[in-house]
């Protein structure tokens, strides 16, 4: 039976309906289940083959149905079936994203899984099956509001519950069942299917009948509630540490369940001699969030299989590797010893043993007792997770060249001095399947018509497009495609936001989590300055531009929420100004997510990547824009540096202080001086306090103003150097605005960016992990 017939059969037998009468949910269920039957024969592991395990608290996989159909090679057949039945495949756009992640770190994990499967690399993901993913965002009078993300509202047809592979996870005062839900990770039309295993916590005894009979109804369901609380919700923090008990429980929950599984699988195949364990499994820790896996594996080996600590340590060290994703000091995880003792006391002795082993090693290495302190795994009554990860693993990597250098020279400098061989760089990447083939069919077809379709699994092929930069027809088609993607985005925004934007404007886009270091506020200041410049006649001949923002702020991050409100106020002011109607527009789209990114990125002319130099570990959105033919407006930070290295600085807009300059001015930096001496800056900043905009008495705007000019107890004034970079940013933007007048010349820059994006495929990244760390 072919795929279409299976779809019809499932609709008939399981839903008692036909394609024409079926609801979107029923269609989705039938299509997905038919696809699952299709891949079943390929979903297996090769015996005796080493497997890599990607442990991550987040997997931001987005919408699965289109990607899975494409990778299975069923997209055409499904589309034909739908056309025949008069159904629009677009109906699946109603289906929620799987938003089990916050931002870059979670999306990277999803790209890696796609790339590994597409290149026959045996890599499985392990994480948490959150009941609610990242909150949904709405705006209420310009303020961010949040609501729960019920990502399973259309069901979860891509998961298989594996009851018989459940394990028990123990906390000091609680035991829970960890039930695996396995999702297929489908390689691009290559018959390879890997697994993403997401753990769900459930009670061992669902219902206490005795308590119920005693009329203690709360107590009757208490165990179930306590278990379900563990995976109830994804912590919505991105780059901000929260030392909460529940978060520690989540981390231990999926770490322990995964370690038990690996040990069980190993013993089933090889018995209780663990000497080959590290030849069977490589475990990559996606930031420190799964790092408790290290003492947990050691504990299991010591307690259940009676290995000595030393034997277990050596196995762990050979097995684990650690990736750091941020240098924000406030994101470094440190758990209070008291909390560890309260939640998982059984693990603590092994943390102490790790600490002691390190201390002994330091003594043999002639390190002064003063310096020794900065290595201690247990320090200030806290367990320092990054130190544990570096110490008890064989590899530590950063995610872009500059980031790895910063790790070696600053954040983890003392560790680099001790173990230089452990440090390595793996510049991030993105999957061109989702971020070009799927989200930009027009550009994909254009590329394929010129160079064939090998780029889909070998992005270096894109280089061959370079020969067409000076080809009139090719460049014209390229420009038409950008226009078409802009029109499509306009239609979507009209329907989804109720706002009309002009497809003939320059599309200038900043989409990413809202964070001070990413400097959306700098973007806002510069827009305001442009607005005043146009009004005052200082700026003439301005090429009309729409400034698009998309970002979620962590619900407890007051400043980030203030910035959202501020940008929404600016948008409103400009929208009601008739003079601006054919000049500029600002829009903050609501509920930015993976699926929204897939629409915004192909339509962009300018990609805003304006973090303070030395703060953005890599960035991956920047790569997606480049691949879809946008120029980068950016600082020399993260992967921007490698992007312009590939595409040429002359084809991008690089501005602002670099890492050295920031370091040099830091101690004497005085933003108030800049403010007092620069009337443009003063005017823009004053809008935060002079009543130009209304924050409804929340105090948000004044707080932003004071953060920049006065600082706060925890930060120096203008900690992220907005005022330092302000003029250089405005100049770079004006330059781009003028350059755009020569549409051909501008399109050529975009084209060159696209043609040189090959390096930023996650296929390249994952092969480097595979070859240099795992196999
Ligand atoms: C404990 C709170 C917390 C939560 C999330 C701390 C840190 C994180 C992540 C590590 C933050 C994150 O997503 N980092 C991003 O990782 C991307 C993938 O490597 C990089 O491209 C981004 O630059 C980096 O900010």
Short mmCIF file of C-alpha atoms in Angstrom, two decimals, residues 2 48 196 300 348 408 437 440 444 544 572 656 767:
data_model
loop_
_atom_site.label_atom_id
_atom_site.label_comp_id
_atom_site.label_asym_id
_atom_site.label_seq_id
_atom_site.Cartn_x
_atom_site.Cartn_y
_atom_site.Cartn_z
CA UNK A 2 1.41 3.39 -0.87
CA UNK A 48 27.95 -3.09 17.69
CA UNK A 196 15.03 11.76 19.92
CA UNK A 300 25.58 3.86 39.06
CA UNK A 348 26.55 14.28 46.48
CA UNK A 408 40.53 29.89 26.66
CA UNK A 437 14.80 23.94 1.23
CA UNK A 440 12.28 29.20 0.81
CA UNK A 444 15.83 26.58 -3.45
CA UNK A 544 11.68 53.56 2.92
CA UNK A 572 2.66 53.31 17.43
CA UNK A 656 31.15 49.32 16.35
CA UNK A 767 30.82 16.00 11.13
#
